PDB file of C-alpha atoms and ligand atoms in Angstrom:
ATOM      1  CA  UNK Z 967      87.703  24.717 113.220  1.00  0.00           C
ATOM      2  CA  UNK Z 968      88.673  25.397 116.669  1.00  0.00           C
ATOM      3  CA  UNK Z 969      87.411  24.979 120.180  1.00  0.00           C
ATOM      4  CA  UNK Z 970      85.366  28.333 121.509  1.00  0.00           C
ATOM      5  CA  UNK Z 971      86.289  27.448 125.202  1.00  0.00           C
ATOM      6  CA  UNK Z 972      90.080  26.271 124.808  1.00  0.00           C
ATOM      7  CA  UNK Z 973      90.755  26.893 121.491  1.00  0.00           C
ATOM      8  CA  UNK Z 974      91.922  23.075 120.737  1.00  0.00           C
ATOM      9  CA  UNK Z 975      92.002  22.704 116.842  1.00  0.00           C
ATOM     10  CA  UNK Z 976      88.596  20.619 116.153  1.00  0.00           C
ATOM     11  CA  UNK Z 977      88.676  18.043 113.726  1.00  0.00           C
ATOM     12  CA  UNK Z 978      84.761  16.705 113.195  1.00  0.00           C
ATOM     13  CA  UNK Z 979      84.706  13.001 112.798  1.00  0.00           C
ATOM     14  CA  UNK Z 980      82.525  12.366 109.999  1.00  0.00           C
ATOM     15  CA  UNK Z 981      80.735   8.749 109.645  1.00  0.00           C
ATOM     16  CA  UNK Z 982      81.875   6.071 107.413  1.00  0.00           C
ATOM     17  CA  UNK Z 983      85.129   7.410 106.809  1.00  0.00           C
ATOM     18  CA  UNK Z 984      86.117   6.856 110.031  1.00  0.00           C
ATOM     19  CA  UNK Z 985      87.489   3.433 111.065  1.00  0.00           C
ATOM     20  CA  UNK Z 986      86.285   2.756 114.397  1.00  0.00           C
ATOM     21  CA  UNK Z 987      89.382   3.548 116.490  1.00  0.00           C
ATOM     22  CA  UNK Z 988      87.538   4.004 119.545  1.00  0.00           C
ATOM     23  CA  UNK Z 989      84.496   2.472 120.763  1.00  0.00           C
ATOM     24  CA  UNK Z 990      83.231   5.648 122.192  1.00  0.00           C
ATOM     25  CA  UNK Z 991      83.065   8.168 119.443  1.00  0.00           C
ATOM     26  CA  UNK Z 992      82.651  11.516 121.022  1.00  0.00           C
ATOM     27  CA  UNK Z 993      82.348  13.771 117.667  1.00  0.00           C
ATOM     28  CA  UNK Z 994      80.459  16.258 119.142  1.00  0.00           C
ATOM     29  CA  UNK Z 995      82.482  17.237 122.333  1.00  0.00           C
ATOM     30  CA  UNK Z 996      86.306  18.951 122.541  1.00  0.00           C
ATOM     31  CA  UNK Z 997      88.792  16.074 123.079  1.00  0.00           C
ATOM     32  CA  UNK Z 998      91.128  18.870 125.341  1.00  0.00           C
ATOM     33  CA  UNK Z 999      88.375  20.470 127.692  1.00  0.00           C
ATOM     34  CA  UNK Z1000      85.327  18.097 126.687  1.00  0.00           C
ATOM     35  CA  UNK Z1001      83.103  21.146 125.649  1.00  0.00           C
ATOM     36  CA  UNK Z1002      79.498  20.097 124.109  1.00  0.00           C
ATOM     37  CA  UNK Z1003      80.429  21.811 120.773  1.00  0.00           C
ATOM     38  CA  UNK Z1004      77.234  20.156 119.482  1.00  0.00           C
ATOM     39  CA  UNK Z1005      75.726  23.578 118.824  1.00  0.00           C
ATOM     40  CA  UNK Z1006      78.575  24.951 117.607  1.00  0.00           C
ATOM     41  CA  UNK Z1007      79.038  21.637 114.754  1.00  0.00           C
ATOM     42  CA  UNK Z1008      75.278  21.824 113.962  1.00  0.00           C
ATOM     43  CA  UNK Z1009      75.945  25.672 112.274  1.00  0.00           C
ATOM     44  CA  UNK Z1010      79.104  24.242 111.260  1.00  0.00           C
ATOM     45  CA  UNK Z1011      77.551  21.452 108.988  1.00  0.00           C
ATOM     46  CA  UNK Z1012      74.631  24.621 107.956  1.00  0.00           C
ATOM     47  CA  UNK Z1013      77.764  26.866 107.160  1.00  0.00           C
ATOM     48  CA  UNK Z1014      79.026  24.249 104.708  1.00  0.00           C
ATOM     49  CA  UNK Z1015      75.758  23.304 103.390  1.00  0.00           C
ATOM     50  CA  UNK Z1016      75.535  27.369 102.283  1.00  0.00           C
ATOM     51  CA  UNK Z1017      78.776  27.294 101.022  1.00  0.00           C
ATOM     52  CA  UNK Z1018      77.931  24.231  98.932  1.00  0.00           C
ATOM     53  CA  UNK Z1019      75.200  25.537  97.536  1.00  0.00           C
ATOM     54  CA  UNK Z1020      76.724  28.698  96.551  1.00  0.00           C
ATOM     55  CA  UNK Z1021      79.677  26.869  94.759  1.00  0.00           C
ATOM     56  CA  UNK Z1022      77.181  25.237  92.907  1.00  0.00           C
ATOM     57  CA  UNK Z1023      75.651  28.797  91.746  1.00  0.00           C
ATOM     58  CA  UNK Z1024      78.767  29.489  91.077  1.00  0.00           C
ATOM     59  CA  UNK Z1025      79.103  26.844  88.534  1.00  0.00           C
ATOM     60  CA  UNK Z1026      76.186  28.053  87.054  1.00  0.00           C
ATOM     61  CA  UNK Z1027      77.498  31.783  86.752  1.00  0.00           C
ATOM     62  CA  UNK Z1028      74.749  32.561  89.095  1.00  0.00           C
ATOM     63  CA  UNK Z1029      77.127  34.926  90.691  1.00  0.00           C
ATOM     64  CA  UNK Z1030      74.933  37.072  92.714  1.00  0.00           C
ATOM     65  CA  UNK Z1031      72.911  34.283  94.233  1.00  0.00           C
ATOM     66  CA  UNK Z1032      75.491  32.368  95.385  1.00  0.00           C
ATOM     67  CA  UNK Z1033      76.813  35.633  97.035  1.00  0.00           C
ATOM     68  CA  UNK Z1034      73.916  35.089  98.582  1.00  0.00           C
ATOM     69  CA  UNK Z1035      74.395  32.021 100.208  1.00  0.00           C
ATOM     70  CA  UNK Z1036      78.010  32.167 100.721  1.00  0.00           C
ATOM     71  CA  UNK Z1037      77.184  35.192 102.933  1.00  0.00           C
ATOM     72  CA  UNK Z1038      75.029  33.114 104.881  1.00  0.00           C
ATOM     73  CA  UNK Z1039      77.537  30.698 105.133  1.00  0.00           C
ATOM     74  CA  UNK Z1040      79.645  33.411 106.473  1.00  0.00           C
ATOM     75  CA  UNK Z1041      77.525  34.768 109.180  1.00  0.00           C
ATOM     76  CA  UNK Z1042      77.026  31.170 110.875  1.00  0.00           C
ATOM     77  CA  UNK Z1043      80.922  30.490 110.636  1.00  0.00           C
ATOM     78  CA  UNK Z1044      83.145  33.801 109.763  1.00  0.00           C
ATOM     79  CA  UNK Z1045      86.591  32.671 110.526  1.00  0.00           C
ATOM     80  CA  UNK Z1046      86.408  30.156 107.461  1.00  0.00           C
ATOM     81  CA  UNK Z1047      88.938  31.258 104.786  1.00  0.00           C
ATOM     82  CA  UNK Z1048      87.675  29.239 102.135  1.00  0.00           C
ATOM     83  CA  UNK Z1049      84.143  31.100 102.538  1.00  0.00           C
ATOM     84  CA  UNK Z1050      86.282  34.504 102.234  1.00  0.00           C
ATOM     85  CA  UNK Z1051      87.820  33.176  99.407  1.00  0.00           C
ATOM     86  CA  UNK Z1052      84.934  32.466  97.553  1.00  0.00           C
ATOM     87  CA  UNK Z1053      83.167  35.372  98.492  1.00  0.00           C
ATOM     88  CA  UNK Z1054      86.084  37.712  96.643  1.00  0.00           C
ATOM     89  CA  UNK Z1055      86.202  35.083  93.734  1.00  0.00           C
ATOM     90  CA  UNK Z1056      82.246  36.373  93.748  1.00  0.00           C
ATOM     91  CA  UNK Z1057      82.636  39.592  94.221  1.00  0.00           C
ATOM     92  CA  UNK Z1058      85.128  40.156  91.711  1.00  0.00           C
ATOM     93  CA  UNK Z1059      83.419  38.153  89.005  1.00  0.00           C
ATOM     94  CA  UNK Z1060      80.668  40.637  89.592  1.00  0.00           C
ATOM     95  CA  UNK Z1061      83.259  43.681  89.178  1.00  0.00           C
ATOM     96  CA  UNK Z1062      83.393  44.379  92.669  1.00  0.00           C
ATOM     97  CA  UNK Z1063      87.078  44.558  93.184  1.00  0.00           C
ATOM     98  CA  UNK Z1064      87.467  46.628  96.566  1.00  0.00           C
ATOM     99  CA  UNK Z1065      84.985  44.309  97.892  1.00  0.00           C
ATOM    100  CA  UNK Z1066      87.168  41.173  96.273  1.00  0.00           C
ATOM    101  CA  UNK Z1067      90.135  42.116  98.075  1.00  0.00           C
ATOM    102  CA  UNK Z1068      89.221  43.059 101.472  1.00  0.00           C
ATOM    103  CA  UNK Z1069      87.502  39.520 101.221  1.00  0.00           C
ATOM    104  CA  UNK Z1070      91.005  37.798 100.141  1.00  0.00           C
ATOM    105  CA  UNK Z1071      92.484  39.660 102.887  1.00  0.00           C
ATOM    106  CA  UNK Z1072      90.171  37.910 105.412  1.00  0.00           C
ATOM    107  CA  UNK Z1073      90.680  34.764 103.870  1.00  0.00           C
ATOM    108  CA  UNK Z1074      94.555  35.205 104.580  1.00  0.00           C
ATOM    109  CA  UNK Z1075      93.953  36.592 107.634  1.00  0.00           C
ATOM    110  CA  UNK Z1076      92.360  33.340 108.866  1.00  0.00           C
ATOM    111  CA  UNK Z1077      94.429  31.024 107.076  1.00  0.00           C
ATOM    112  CA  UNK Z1078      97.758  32.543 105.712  1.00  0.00           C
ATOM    113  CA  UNK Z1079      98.085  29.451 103.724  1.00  0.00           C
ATOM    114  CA  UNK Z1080      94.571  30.025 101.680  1.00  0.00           C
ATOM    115  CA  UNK Z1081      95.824  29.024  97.851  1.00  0.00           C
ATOM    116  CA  UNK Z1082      93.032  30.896  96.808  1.00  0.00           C
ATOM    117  CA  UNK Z1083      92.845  34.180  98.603  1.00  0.00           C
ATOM    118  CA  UNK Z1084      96.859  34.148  98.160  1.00  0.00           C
ATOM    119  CA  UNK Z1085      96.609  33.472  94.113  1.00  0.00           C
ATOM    120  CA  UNK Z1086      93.820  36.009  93.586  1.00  0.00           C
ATOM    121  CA  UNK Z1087      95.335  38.791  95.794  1.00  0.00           C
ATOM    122  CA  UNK Z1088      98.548  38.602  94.180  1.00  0.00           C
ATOM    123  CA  UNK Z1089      96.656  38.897  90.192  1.00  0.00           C
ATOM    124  CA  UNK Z1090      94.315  41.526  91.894  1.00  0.00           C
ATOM    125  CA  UNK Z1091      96.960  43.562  92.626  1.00  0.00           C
ATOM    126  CA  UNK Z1092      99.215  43.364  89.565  1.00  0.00           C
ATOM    127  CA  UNK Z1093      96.062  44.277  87.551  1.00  0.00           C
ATOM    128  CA  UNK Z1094      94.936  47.163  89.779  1.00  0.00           C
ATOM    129  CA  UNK Z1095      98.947  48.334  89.716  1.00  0.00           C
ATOM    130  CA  UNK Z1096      98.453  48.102  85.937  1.00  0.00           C
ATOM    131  CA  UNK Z1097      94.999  50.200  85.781  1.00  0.00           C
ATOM    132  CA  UNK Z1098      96.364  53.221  87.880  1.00  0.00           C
ATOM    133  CA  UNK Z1099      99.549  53.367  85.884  1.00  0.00           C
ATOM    134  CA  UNK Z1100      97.798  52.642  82.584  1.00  0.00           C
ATOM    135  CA  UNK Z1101      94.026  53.991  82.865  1.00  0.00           C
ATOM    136  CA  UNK Z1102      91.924  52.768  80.045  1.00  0.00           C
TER     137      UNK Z1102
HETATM  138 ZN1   ZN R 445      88.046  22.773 124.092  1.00  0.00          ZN
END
């Protein structure tokens, strides 16, 4: 995630994985402009904590509840591309391909890397090609 106020890439320091390096920790404030991003974390860590749970809805082909929650996840932290990800993996598991790749699109657009969005958008669009050349 980034900084709000300088835009410094943000890496939270979690506990325990962290050797301590620095007898300070400051995990809640921007190491370029020393921001309090505490605020900012706190939705972080609810953001992912929505996102978990719809992952694990998703696991139990509980696809329009963990829409749900991945939209929640969404609201406290849009510029996440794995959320947009997921949420066209959801939509188009419920048929809702237009939906599915606007979603991708975000995804890419906030991460042009996103394995996901990238893999998906790519199959969307062969089969769509497919459909409108060859309507069942
Ligand atoms: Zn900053």
């Amino acid at each position: 995630m980034k900084c709000p106020v300088c835009g410094a890439v943000y890496r939270p320091v979690r506990g325990g994985e962290q050797i301590q390096a620095s007898p300070t920790p400051q995990a809640s404030t921007c190491r370029r402009c020393k921001a309090d991003l505490s605020d900012l974390l706190r939705l972080y860590d609810q953001a992912i904590w929505h996102h978990k749970q719809a992952l694990d809805l998703l696991s139990q082909k509980r696809y329009s509840e963990a829409a749900t929650y991945n939209n929640q996840a969404l609201a406290l932290h849009y510029s996440n591309a794995d959320f947009h990800a997921l949420a066209g993996k959801l939509s188009a598991l419920q048929g809702k391909f237009r939906e599915a790749i606007s979603s991708w699109q975000q995804a890419l657009k906030f991460d042009s890397q996103n394995a996901v969005a990238d893999h998906c958008l790519q199959l969307m669009t062969k089969i769509t090609e497919n459909y409108y050349k060859h309507p069942i």
